[in-house]
mmCIF file of C-alpha atoms and ligand atoms in Angstrom:
data_model
loop_
_atom_site.group_PDB
_atom_site.id
_atom_site.type_symbol
_atom_site.label_atom_id
_atom_site.label_comp_id
_atom_site.label_asym_id
_atom_site.label_seq_id
_atom_site.Cartn_x
_atom_site.Cartn_y
_atom_site.Cartn_z
ATOM 1 C CA UNK A 1 -95.353 -28.187 47.193
ATOM 2 C CA UNK A 2 -93.017 -25.310 48.658
ATOM 3 C CA UNK A 3 -89.210 -26.051 48.416
ATOM 4 C CA UNK A 4 -87.307 -26.611 51.556
ATOM 5 C CA UNK A 5 -85.854 -24.044 53.557
ATOM 6 C CA UNK A 6 -81.658 -23.974 53.436
ATOM 7 C CA UNK A 7 -80.695 -21.420 56.207
ATOM 8 C CA UNK A 8 -76.286 -21.493 56.283
ATOM 9 C CA UNK A 9 -74.003 -18.771 58.187
ATOM 10 C CA UNK A 10 -70.501 -17.482 58.057
ATOM 11 C CA UNK A 11 -68.192 -15.237 60.567
ATOM 12 C CA UNK A 12 -66.735 -12.419 59.349
ATOM 13 C CA UNK A 13 -63.817 -12.563 60.720
ATOM 14 C CA UNK A 14 -61.004 -12.551 58.732
ATOM 15 C CA UNK A 15 -59.774 -11.024 55.416
ATOM 16 C CA UNK A 16 -60.893 -13.468 53.562
ATOM 17 C CA UNK A 17 -62.725 -17.140 53.563
ATOM 18 C CA UNK A 18 -60.248 -19.736 53.409
ATOM 19 C CA UNK A 19 -60.904 -23.412 51.355
ATOM 20 C CA UNK A 20 -62.245 -24.801 54.677
ATOM 21 C CA UNK A 21 -64.487 -22.969 54.070
ATOM 22 C CA UNK A 22 -65.483 -22.839 50.678
ATOM 23 C CA UNK A 23 -64.969 -26.899 50.455
ATOM 24 C CA UNK A 24 -66.969 -27.618 53.428
ATOM 25 C CA UNK A 25 -69.283 -25.322 53.291
ATOM 26 C CA UNK A 26 -69.950 -22.012 50.690
ATOM 27 C CA UNK A 27 -69.914 -24.086 47.918
ATOM 28 C CA UNK A 28 -72.962 -26.398 49.106
ATOM 29 C CA UNK A 29 -74.346 -23.397 49.730
ATOM 30 C CA UNK A 30 -74.381 -22.144 46.028
ATOM 31 C CA UNK A 31 -76.022 -25.852 45.077
ATOM 32 C CA UNK A 32 -78.678 -25.445 47.389
ATOM 33 C CA UNK A 33 -79.713 -22.229 46.400
ATOM 34 C CA UNK A 34 -80.679 -24.210 42.756
ATOM 35 C CA UNK A 35 -83.417 -26.045 44.758
ATOM 36 C CA UNK A 36 -84.086 -24.883 48.175
ATOM 37 C CA UNK A 37 -85.584 -21.947 49.760
ATOM 38 C CA UNK A 38 -82.274 -20.638 50.471
ATOM 39 C CA UNK A 39 -81.143 -17.427 53.883
ATOM 40 C CA UNK A 40 -77.420 -17.505 54.140
ATOM 41 C CA UNK A 41 -76.555 -15.168 56.696
ATOM 42 C CA UNK A 42 -73.585 -12.623 57.148
ATOM 43 C CA UNK A 43 -72.342 -13.234 61.582
ATOM 44 C CA UNK A 44 -71.730 -10.536 62.599
ATOM 45 C CA UNK A 45 -72.969 -11.104 66.108
ATOM 46 C CA UNK A 46 -71.335 -14.271 67.074
ATOM 47 C CA UNK A 47 -67.631 -12.502 65.299
ATOM 48 C CA UNK A 48 -67.755 -10.053 68.768
ATOM 49 C CA UNK A 49 -68.104 -12.552 71.169
ATOM 50 C CA UNK A 50 -64.186 -12.322 70.466
ATOM 51 C CA UNK A 51 -62.854 -8.814 70.433
ATOM 52 C CA UNK A 52 -63.245 -6.301 67.475
ATOM 53 C CA UNK A 53 -61.910 -3.658 65.729
ATOM 54 C CA UNK A 54 -65.208 -1.591 64.543
ATOM 55 C CA UNK A 55 -63.133 -0.974 61.342
ATOM 56 C CA UNK A 56 -62.324 -3.881 60.679
ATOM 57 C CA UNK A 57 -65.841 -4.737 61.453
ATOM 58 C CA UNK A 58 -67.342 -3.324 58.996
ATOM 59 C CA UNK A 59 -64.969 -3.765 56.250
ATOM 60 C CA UNK A 60 -64.715 -8.037 57.085
ATOM 61 C CA UNK A 61 -68.719 -7.755 56.845
ATOM 62 C CA UNK A 62 -68.622 -6.047 53.373
ATOM 63 C CA UNK A 63 -65.649 -8.713 52.338
ATOM 64 C CA UNK A 64 -67.827 -11.689 53.504
ATOM 65 C CA UNK A 65 -70.485 -10.543 51.664
ATOM 66 C CA UNK A 66 -68.541 -9.693 48.556
ATOM 67 C CA UNK A 67 -67.213 -12.763 48.800
ATOM 68 C CA UNK A 68 -70.813 -15.040 49.110
ATOM 69 C CA UNK A 69 -71.848 -13.205 46.159
ATOM 70 C CA UNK A 70 -69.044 -13.362 43.987
ATOM 71 C CA UNK A 71 -68.927 -17.470 44.696
ATOM 72 C CA UNK A 72 -72.170 -17.578 42.530
ATOM 73 C CA UNK A 73 -75.190 -16.910 45.119
ATOM 74 C CA UNK A 74 -77.651 -15.454 43.091
ATOM 75 C CA UNK A 75 -79.225 -11.657 45.632
ATOM 76 C CA UNK A 76 -82.830 -13.214 42.892
ATOM 77 C CA UNK A 77 -82.477 -17.041 44.541
ATOM 78 C CA UNK A 78 -80.781 -16.411 47.120
ATOM 79 C CA UNK A 79 -81.739 -14.401 50.804
ATOM 80 C CA UNK A 80 -78.762 -12.707 51.675
ATOM 81 C CA UNK A 81 -77.761 -10.726 54.701
ATOM 82 C CA UNK A 82 -76.357 -9.888 57.592
ATOM 83 C CA UNK A 83 -77.468 -10.860 60.310
ATOM 84 C CA UNK A 84 -77.572 -8.056 63.183
ATOM 85 C CA UNK A 85 -79.949 -5.938 60.531
ATOM 86 C CA UNK A 86 -82.448 -8.450 61.128
ATOM 87 C CA UNK A 87 -83.469 -7.548 65.734
ATOM 88 C CA UNK A 88 -85.658 -10.588 65.911
ATOM 89 C CA UNK A 89 -81.758 -12.692 66.028
ATOM 90 C CA UNK A 90 -80.788 -11.573 69.197
ATOM 91 C CA UNK A 91 -84.586 -11.294 70.303
ATOM 92 C CA UNK A 92 -84.891 -15.110 69.924
ATOM 93 C CA UNK A 93 -81.745 -15.659 71.684
ATOM 94 C CA UNK A 94 -82.735 -14.394 75.182
ATOM 95 C CA UNK A 95 -85.966 -17.131 74.322
ATOM 96 C CA UNK A 96 -83.468 -19.627 74.005
ATOM 97 C CA UNK A 97 -81.163 -18.609 76.671
ATOM 98 C CA UNK A 98 -83.121 -18.483 79.408
ATOM 99 C CA UNK A 99 -84.406 -22.599 77.665
ATOM 100 C CA UNK A 100 -80.943 -23.833 78.140
ATOM 101 C CA UNK A 101 -79.949 -24.657 81.395
ATOM 102 C CA UNK A 102 -75.994 -23.891 81.835
ATOM 103 C CA UNK A 103 -73.983 -27.649 81.840
ATOM 104 C CA UNK A 104 -75.297 -27.982 78.443
ATOM 105 C CA UNK A 105 -73.920 -24.850 77.149
ATOM 106 C CA UNK A 106 -70.118 -25.857 79.173
ATOM 107 C CA UNK A 107 -70.661 -28.937 77.232
ATOM 108 C CA UNK A 108 -70.148 -27.542 73.478
ATOM 109 C CA UNK A 109 -66.840 -28.018 72.662
ATOM 110 C CA UNK A 110 -66.061 -25.069 70.516
ATOM 111 C CA UNK A 111 -66.492 -22.277 73.652
ATOM 112 C CA UNK A 112 -63.628 -25.115 75.629
ATOM 113 C CA UNK A 113 -61.313 -24.563 72.718
ATOM 114 C CA UNK A 114 -61.717 -20.457 72.078
ATOM 115 C CA UNK A 115 -61.853 -19.598 75.350
ATOM 116 C CA UNK A 116 -58.813 -21.934 76.066
ATOM 117 C CA UNK A 117 -57.303 -18.369 74.440
ATOM 118 C CA UNK A 118 -58.589 -16.923 76.127
ATOM 119 C CA UNK A 119 -58.816 -17.754 80.084
ATOM 120 C CA UNK A 120 -61.853 -18.983 80.718
ATOM 121 C CA UNK A 121 -62.895 -16.219 82.863
ATOM 122 C CA UNK A 122 -61.527 -13.431 80.189
ATOM 123 C CA UNK A 123 -63.610 -15.139 77.620
ATOM 124 C CA UNK A 124 -66.772 -13.280 77.152
ATOM 125 C CA UNK A 125 -70.243 -14.718 78.286
ATOM 126 C CA UNK A 126 -71.198 -13.915 74.610
ATOM 127 C CA UNK A 127 -69.045 -16.852 73.670
ATOM 128 C CA UNK A 128 -70.212 -18.417 76.327
ATOM 129 C CA UNK A 129 -73.959 -18.241 74.535
ATOM 130 C CA UNK A 130 -72.539 -18.201 70.507
ATOM 131 C CA UNK A 131 -74.003 -21.325 69.933
ATOM 132 C CA UNK A 132 -77.906 -20.524 70.930
ATOM 133 C CA UNK A 133 -77.719 -17.516 68.678
ATOM 134 C CA UNK A 134 -76.945 -19.744 66.491
ATOM 135 C CA UNK A 135 -79.544 -22.227 67.276
ATOM 136 C CA UNK A 136 -81.570 -18.462 66.998
ATOM 137 C CA UNK A 137 -80.811 -17.749 63.608
ATOM 138 C CA UNK A 138 -81.422 -21.500 62.701
ATOM 139 C CA UNK A 139 -84.805 -21.528 63.865
ATOM 140 C CA UNK A 140 -86.019 -17.970 63.248
ATOM 141 C CA UNK A 141 -86.448 -19.081 60.065
ATOM 142 C CA UNK A 142 -87.201 -22.620 59.992
ATOM 143 C CA UNK A 143 -85.004 -23.868 58.630
ATOM 144 C CA UNK A 144 -85.505 -27.463 57.443
ATOM 145 C CA UNK A 145 -81.435 -28.162 56.515
ATOM 146 C CA UNK A 146 -78.307 -26.344 57.487
ATOM 147 C CA UNK A 147 -74.961 -26.958 55.091
ATOM 148 C CA UNK A 148 -71.976 -26.402 57.132
ATOM 149 C CA UNK A 149 -68.756 -28.452 57.526
ATOM 150 C CA UNK A 150 -67.836 -31.339 60.761
ATOM 151 C CA UNK A 151 -67.195 -28.634 63.182
ATOM 152 C CA UNK A 152 -70.723 -27.391 63.177
ATOM 153 C CA UNK A 153 -71.895 -30.967 64.646
ATOM 154 C CA UNK A 154 -72.430 -30.492 67.949
ATOM 155 C CA UNK A 155 -73.784 -26.860 67.518
ATOM 156 C CA UNK A 156 -76.757 -28.563 65.793
ATOM 157 C CA UNK A 157 -77.269 -30.723 68.105
ATOM 158 C CA UNK A 158 -78.071 -28.014 70.486
ATOM 159 C CA UNK A 159 -80.186 -26.767 68.269
ATOM 160 C CA UNK A 160 -82.525 -29.698 67.528
ATOM 161 C CA UNK A 161 -82.608 -29.740 71.234
ATOM 162 C CA UNK A 162 -83.460 -26.361 72.185
ATOM 163 C CA UNK A 163 -86.404 -26.394 69.045
ATOM 164 C CA UNK A 164 -87.441 -29.589 70.338
ATOM 165 C CA UNK A 165 -87.518 -28.346 74.177
ATOM 166 C CA UNK A 166 -89.758 -24.977 73.291
ATOM 167 C CA UNK A 167 -92.263 -26.698 71.376
ATOM 168 C CA UNK A 168 -92.307 -29.211 74.066
ATOM 169 C CA UNK A 169 -92.768 -26.617 76.379
ATOM 170 C CA UNK A 170 -95.168 -23.972 74.652
ATOM 171 C CA UNK A 171 -96.919 -26.150 71.090
ATOM 172 C CA UNK A 172 -95.174 -27.109 67.589
ATOM 173 C CA UNK A 173 -93.409 -23.919 66.943
ATOM 174 C CA UNK A 174 -90.597 -24.539 65.175
ATOM 175 C CA UNK A 175 -88.980 -26.925 62.321
ATOM 176 C CA UNK A 176 -85.688 -29.375 63.784
ATOM 177 C CA UNK A 177 -83.285 -28.821 61.042
ATOM 178 C CA UNK A 178 -80.479 -31.800 59.914
ATOM 179 C CA UNK A 179 -77.615 -31.054 59.304
ATOM 180 C CA UNK A 180 -76.061 -31.118 55.764
ATOM 181 C CA UNK A 181 -73.003 -32.370 55.687
ATOM 182 C CA UNK A 182 -70.235 -33.811 52.856
ATOM 183 C CA UNK A 183 -68.317 -36.383 54.053
ATOM 184 C CA UNK A 184 -65.985 -35.994 51.784
ATOM 185 C CA UNK A 185 -64.819 -32.159 52.424
ATOM 186 C CA UNK A 186 -65.948 -31.796 55.891
ATOM 187 C CA UNK A 187 -62.554 -31.313 57.649
ATOM 188 C CA UNK A 188 -60.152 -29.806 55.342
ATOM 189 C CA UNK A 189 -56.918 -29.761 57.121
ATOM 190 C CA UNK A 190 -54.459 -26.827 58.056
ATOM 191 C CA UNK A 191 -51.011 -27.440 55.530
ATOM 192 C CA UNK A 192 -48.350 -27.707 57.972
ATOM 193 C CA UNK A 193 -50.385 -29.338 60.317
ATOM 194 C CA UNK A 194 -52.107 -32.416 58.803
ATOM 195 C CA UNK A 195 -54.362 -33.152 62.452
ATOM 196 C CA UNK A 196 -56.142 -29.852 62.456
ATOM 197 C CA UNK A 197 -58.793 -28.701 60.287
ATOM 198 C CA UNK A 198 -57.417 -24.938 58.288
ATOM 199 C CA UNK A 199 -59.104 -22.170 60.762
ATOM 200 C CA UNK A 200 -58.995 -18.385 60.736
ATOM 201 C CA UNK A 201 -58.033 -18.230 64.358
ATOM 202 C CA UNK A 202 -55.603 -21.273 65.419
ATOM 203 C CA UNK A 203 -54.406 -22.076 61.394
ATOM 204 C CA UNK A 204 -50.310 -20.144 61.105
ATOM 205 C CA UNK A 205 -50.764 -18.333 58.140
ATOM 206 C CA UNK A 206 -48.686 -21.048 55.901
ATOM 207 C CA UNK A 207 -50.853 -23.676 57.186
ATOM 208 C CA UNK A 208 -54.528 -21.818 54.898
ATOM 209 C CA UNK A 209 -55.284 -20.854 51.653
ATOM 210 C CA UNK A 210 -56.981 -17.258 51.488
ATOM 211 C CA UNK A 211 -59.950 -17.267 48.821
ATOM 212 C CA UNK A 212 -58.538 -14.337 47.640
ATOM 213 C CA UNK A 213 -55.095 -14.486 48.041
ATOM 214 C CA UNK A 214 -53.235 -14.073 44.836
ATOM 215 C CA UNK A 215 -52.157 -16.659 42.473
ATOM 216 C CA UNK A 216 -47.868 -16.723 43.602
ATOM 217 C CA UNK A 217 -48.711 -17.402 47.118
ATOM 218 C CA UNK A 218 -51.222 -19.738 46.671
ATOM 219 C CA UNK A 219 -49.149 -22.045 44.261
ATOM 220 C CA UNK A 220 -46.191 -21.422 47.109
ATOM 221 C CA UNK A 221 -48.500 -22.743 49.980
ATOM 222 C CA UNK A 222 -49.673 -25.967 48.155
ATOM 223 C CA UNK A 223 -45.845 -27.053 47.132
ATOM 224 C CA UNK A 224 -44.515 -26.752 50.754
ATOM 225 C CA UNK A 225 -47.039 -28.103 52.331
ATOM 226 C CA UNK A 226 -46.383 -30.658 54.616
ATOM 227 C CA UNK A 227 -46.430 -34.653 53.297
ATOM 228 C CA UNK A 228 -45.704 -37.546 54.441
ATOM 229 C CA UNK A 229 -42.796 -39.990 54.726
ATOM 230 C CA UNK A 230 -42.497 -41.756 51.096
ATOM 231 C CA UNK A 231 -43.414 -40.246 47.478
ATOM 232 C CA UNK A 232 -46.242 -42.615 46.743
ATOM 233 C CA UNK A 233 -49.099 -40.223 46.423
ATOM 234 C CA UNK A 234 -51.844 -42.694 48.384
ATOM 235 C CA UNK A 235 -55.193 -42.003 50.188
ATOM 236 C CA UNK A 236 -53.805 -43.363 53.887
ATOM 237 C CA UNK A 237 -56.020 -41.262 56.272
ATOM 238 C CA UNK A 238 -53.752 -42.406 58.900
ATOM 239 C CA UNK A 239 -50.437 -42.050 57.709
ATOM 240 C CA UNK A 240 -50.653 -40.322 55.037
ATOM 241 C CA UNK A 241 -53.140 -36.745 56.349
ATOM 242 C CA UNK A 242 -51.014 -34.942 54.144
ATOM 243 C CA UNK A 243 -51.221 -36.506 51.106
ATOM 244 C CA UNK A 244 -55.126 -37.057 51.653
ATOM 245 C CA UNK A 245 -56.037 -34.436 52.472
ATOM 246 C CA UNK A 246 -54.670 -32.804 49.442
ATOM 247 C CA UNK A 247 -56.214 -35.232 47.374
ATOM 248 C CA UNK A 248 -59.188 -34.634 48.586
ATOM 249 C CA UNK A 249 -59.351 -30.826 47.743
ATOM 250 C CA UNK A 250 -57.488 -32.145 44.132
ATOM 251 C CA UNK A 251 -61.153 -33.991 44.036
ATOM 252 C CA UNK A 252 -63.980 -32.070 45.117
ATOM 253 C CA UNK A 253 -62.131 -28.558 43.541
ATOM 254 C CA UNK A 254 -61.648 -30.989 39.713
ATOM 255 C CA UNK A 255 -64.573 -33.403 39.957
ATOM 256 C CA UNK A 256 -62.127 -36.236 40.004
ATOM 257 C CA UNK A 257 -62.734 -39.379 42.101
ATOM 258 C CA UNK A 258 -60.335 -40.168 44.578
ATOM 259 C CA UNK A 259 -59.218 -43.680 43.338
ATOM 260 C CA UNK A 260 -58.922 -42.403 39.723
ATOM 261 C CA UNK A 261 -56.796 -39.297 40.941
ATOM 262 C CA UNK A 262 -53.910 -42.327 42.650
ATOM 263 C CA UNK A 263 -54.286 -44.254 39.158
ATOM 264 C CA UNK A 264 -52.917 -40.871 37.889
ATOM 265 C CA UNK A 265 -50.387 -39.683 39.358
ATOM 266 C CA UNK A 266 -48.807 -43.949 40.273
ATOM 267 C CA UNK A 267 -45.330 -43.340 39.970
ATOM 268 C CA UNK A 268 -45.209 -39.833 39.894
ATOM 269 C CA UNK A 269 -43.809 -38.545 42.560
ATOM 270 C CA UNK A 270 -45.388 -35.625 45.320
ATOM 271 C CA UNK A 271 -43.691 -33.112 43.406
ATOM 272 C CA UNK A 272 -45.933 -33.180 40.293
ATOM 273 C CA UNK A 273 -49.418 -34.238 42.313
ATOM 274 C CA UNK A 274 -48.880 -31.082 44.655
ATOM 275 C CA UNK A 275 -48.532 -28.795 41.263
ATOM 276 C CA UNK A 276 -51.435 -29.602 39.182
ATOM 277 C CA UNK A 277 -53.081 -29.361 43.436
ATOM 278 C CA UNK A 278 -52.193 -26.123 43.228
ATOM 279 C CA UNK A 279 -53.682 -25.319 39.559
ATOM 280 C CA UNK A 280 -56.920 -25.964 40.623
ATOM 281 C CA UNK A 281 -57.045 -24.052 43.656
ATOM 282 C CA UNK A 282 -55.387 -21.506 41.890
ATOM 283 C CA UNK A 283 -58.228 -21.755 39.113
ATOM 284 C CA UNK A 284 -60.920 -22.365 41.480
ATOM 285 C CA UNK A 285 -60.182 -19.166 43.291
ATOM 286 C CA UNK A 286 -59.139 -16.618 41.252
ATOM 287 C CA UNK A 287 -62.811 -15.721 39.522
ATOM 288 C CA UNK A 288 -64.381 -15.231 43.402
ATOM 289 C CA UNK A 289 -61.604 -12.830 44.118
ATOM 290 C CA UNK A 290 -61.466 -11.031 41.005
ATOM 291 C CA UNK A 291 -65.311 -10.676 41.603
ATOM 292 C CA UNK A 292 -65.367 -9.544 44.979
ATOM 293 C CA UNK A 293 -62.881 -6.206 44.181
ATOM 294 C CA UNK A 294 -65.749 -5.968 41.304
ATOM 295 C CA UNK A 295 -67.838 -5.727 44.079
ATOM 296 C CA UNK A 296 -66.345 -4.136 47.072
ATOM 297 C CA UNK A 297 -65.288 -1.624 44.407
ATOM 298 C CA UNK A 298 -68.951 0.175 44.756
ATOM 299 C CA UNK A 299 -70.139 -0.118 48.377
ATOM 300 C CA UNK A 300 -72.760 1.008 47.864
ATOM 301 C CA UNK A 301 -74.545 -1.200 45.292
ATOM 302 C CA UNK A 302 -73.283 -3.655 48.301
ATOM 303 C CA UNK A 303 -75.341 -2.212 50.923
ATOM 304 C CA UNK A 304 -78.392 -1.808 48.334
ATOM 305 C CA UNK A 305 -78.072 -5.864 47.748
ATOM 306 C CA UNK A 306 -77.994 -6.242 51.502
ATOM 307 C CA UNK A 307 -80.213 -4.181 52.330
ATOM 308 C CA UNK A 308 -82.860 -6.332 49.780
ATOM 309 C CA UNK A 309 -81.172 -9.321 51.736
ATOM 310 C CA UNK A 310 -82.643 -8.273 55.336
ATOM 311 C CA UNK A 311 -85.505 -7.461 54.181
ATOM 312 C CA UNK A 312 -86.683 -10.762 52.913
ATOM 313 C CA UNK A 313 -84.903 -11.806 55.932
ATOM 314 C CA UNK A 314 -86.792 -9.700 58.502
ATOM 315 C CA UNK A 315 -90.471 -10.578 55.977
ATOM 316 C CA UNK A 316 -90.030 -14.509 57.996
ATOM 317 C CA UNK A 317 -88.093 -13.384 61.323
ATOM 318 C CA UNK A 318 -90.328 -11.273 62.170
ATOM 319 C CA UNK A 319 -93.406 -14.386 61.425
ATOM 320 C CA UNK A 320 -91.979 -16.497 64.026
ATOM 321 C CA UNK A 321 -91.295 -13.902 66.365
ATOM 322 C CA UNK A 322 -94.809 -13.341 66.668
ATOM 323 C CA UNK A 323 -95.822 -17.137 67.142
ATOM 324 C CA UNK A 324 -93.053 -16.963 69.921
ATOM 325 C CA UNK A 325 -94.034 -13.989 71.976
ATOM 326 C CA UNK A 326 -97.588 -14.648 72.254
ATOM 327 C CA UNK A 327 -96.235 -18.602 73.040
ATOM 328 C CA UNK A 328 -94.190 -17.993 75.410
ATOM 329 C CA UNK A 329 -96.516 -15.586 77.257
ATOM 330 C CA UNK A 330 -95.748 -11.964 76.619
ATOM 331 C CA UNK A 331 -98.327 -9.345 75.983
ATOM 332 C CA UNK A 332 -98.712 -8.466 72.924
ATOM 333 C CA UNK A 333 -98.704 -4.518 72.771
ATOM 334 C CA UNK A 334 -101.700 -2.452 72.461
HETATM 335 P P1 TYM B 401 -67.467 -20.299 60.304
HETATM 336 O O1 TYM B 401 -67.634 -19.031 60.437
HETATM 337 O O2 TYM B 401 -66.541 -20.383 61.641
HETATM 338 O O3 TYM B 401 -66.977 -20.887 59.334
HETATM 339 C C1 TYM B 401 -68.158 -21.232 58.107
HETATM 340 C C2 TYM B 401 -68.484 -22.314 57.901
HETATM 341 O O4 TYM B 401 -67.027 -23.101 57.068
HETATM 342 C C3 TYM B 401 -67.059 -24.362 57.644
HETATM 343 N N1 TYM B 401 -65.372 -24.819 57.914
HETATM 344 C C4 TYM B 401 -64.870 -25.599 57.292
HETATM 345 N N2 TYM B 401 -65.587 -26.249 56.814
HETATM 346 C C5 TYM B 401 -63.983 -27.712 56.705
HETATM 347 N N3 TYM B 401 -63.764 -27.892 56.687
HETATM 348 C C6 TYM B 401 -62.795 -26.646 56.916
HETATM 349 N N4 TYM B 401 -61.327 -26.784 57.564
HETATM 350 C C7 TYM B 401 -63.817 -26.176 57.550
HETATM 351 N N5 TYM B 401 -63.531 -25.093 58.019
HETATM 352 C C8 TYM B 401 -64.148 -24.017 58.512
HETATM 353 C C9 TYM B 401 -68.021 -24.470 58.858
HETATM 354 O O5 TYM B 401 -68.506 -25.591 59.654
HETATM 355 C C10 TYM B 401 -68.978 -23.388 58.437
HETATM 356 O O6 TYM B 401 -69.799 -24.601 58.325
HETATM 357 N N6 TYM B 401 -70.912 -21.349 64.223
HETATM 358 C C11 TYM B 401 -70.629 -20.605 62.819
HETATM 359 C C12 TYM B 401 -71.449 -19.885 62.413
HETATM 360 C C13 TYM B 401 -73.175 -19.668 62.048
HETATM 361 C C14 TYM B 401 -74.104 -20.739 61.758
HETATM 362 C C15 TYM B 401 -75.400 -20.360 61.542
HETATM 363 C C16 TYM B 401 -73.473 -21.660 60.743
HETATM 364 C C17 TYM B 401 -73.269 -18.682 62.919
HETATM 365 N N7 TYM B 401 -75.087 -18.878 62.552
HETATM 366 C C18 TYM B 401 -76.341 -20.984 61.228
HETATM 367 C C19 TYM B 401 -75.154 -22.239 60.452
HETATM 368 C C20 TYM B 401 -76.098 -21.392 60.437
HETATM 369 C C21 TYM B 401 -69.424 -20.624 62.159
HETATM 370 O O7 TYM B 401 -68.762 -20.483 63.194
HETATM 371 O O8 TYM B 401 -68.262 -20.373 61.210
#
């Protein structure tokens, strides 16, 4: 039997992934390549929905791809590619845009959050249609599962709705994907503001742990993470959101269950605990940073790996688009 298919994407909008990207998404991508037919893309078309410098975009796209390989994606088992290399993403996005209601698109909360920064009328139409391009990414590959953090739930619901609508109107074409979200790591929060998610666009530098950061600053940030009143290490999301976030991080990185961690630090105060969290983060990130640097030192080879991914992805995308074109009623090219 064919393996179920998995697809996910990550934006090249920063010079490094952060701990939320890693625990909420990328780590699952690595695990899922063992059991799934895996497609992962660096979504550069999504990155230009906000103003972007060409050189920064090129650099960040390579840095993103290098981090994916460095985190453990194996080019033999996973198809890792850059979204803009596969033209069908934008083509399918257009078809889906024409199936989406204005009101439906306007309900997307990420657009509301992101456009609030520019003022809604200054935000690009691309930012508005962003979730529809994401739906195209997923449906194009007939993905069964999509490993993401909790912030992507609404976009996955839209993807299913659009897939279903297309199938209903034009005949069965798309697999309807299920989100793959691990509860324990679905929302890693900002170290300085544990009520907000850790985010490239809105966290302050002190609130965010970058995968490519050096051990010194990483340790400092964990030690300075906002903690809660009291001194006991307890998991209590409501009254101790800061400590609970660190417990989730420590548990995910070390594989120790949260109740066992709580027992271990009983009577020891926050200091010892934070020191151990810092070490776990440094231990997880250091090899990824070193491998990323190595991959980036040979851009020709990295670009070649991405070209292999693009060819494999294009093959699947082309087949889906052929079907879509026919069903929608576009004339074949004689
Ligand atoms: P992006 O680039 O913002 O984030 C990449 C992945 O990281 C997850 N994530 C988090 N998980 C837990 N805690 C956090 N603090 C945290 N911050 C980010 C995100 O949920 C995501 O899984 N729209 C997508 C990119 C995309 C995509 C796709 C995803 C484009 N096409 C197709 C899946 C399938 C995004 O902006 O992710």
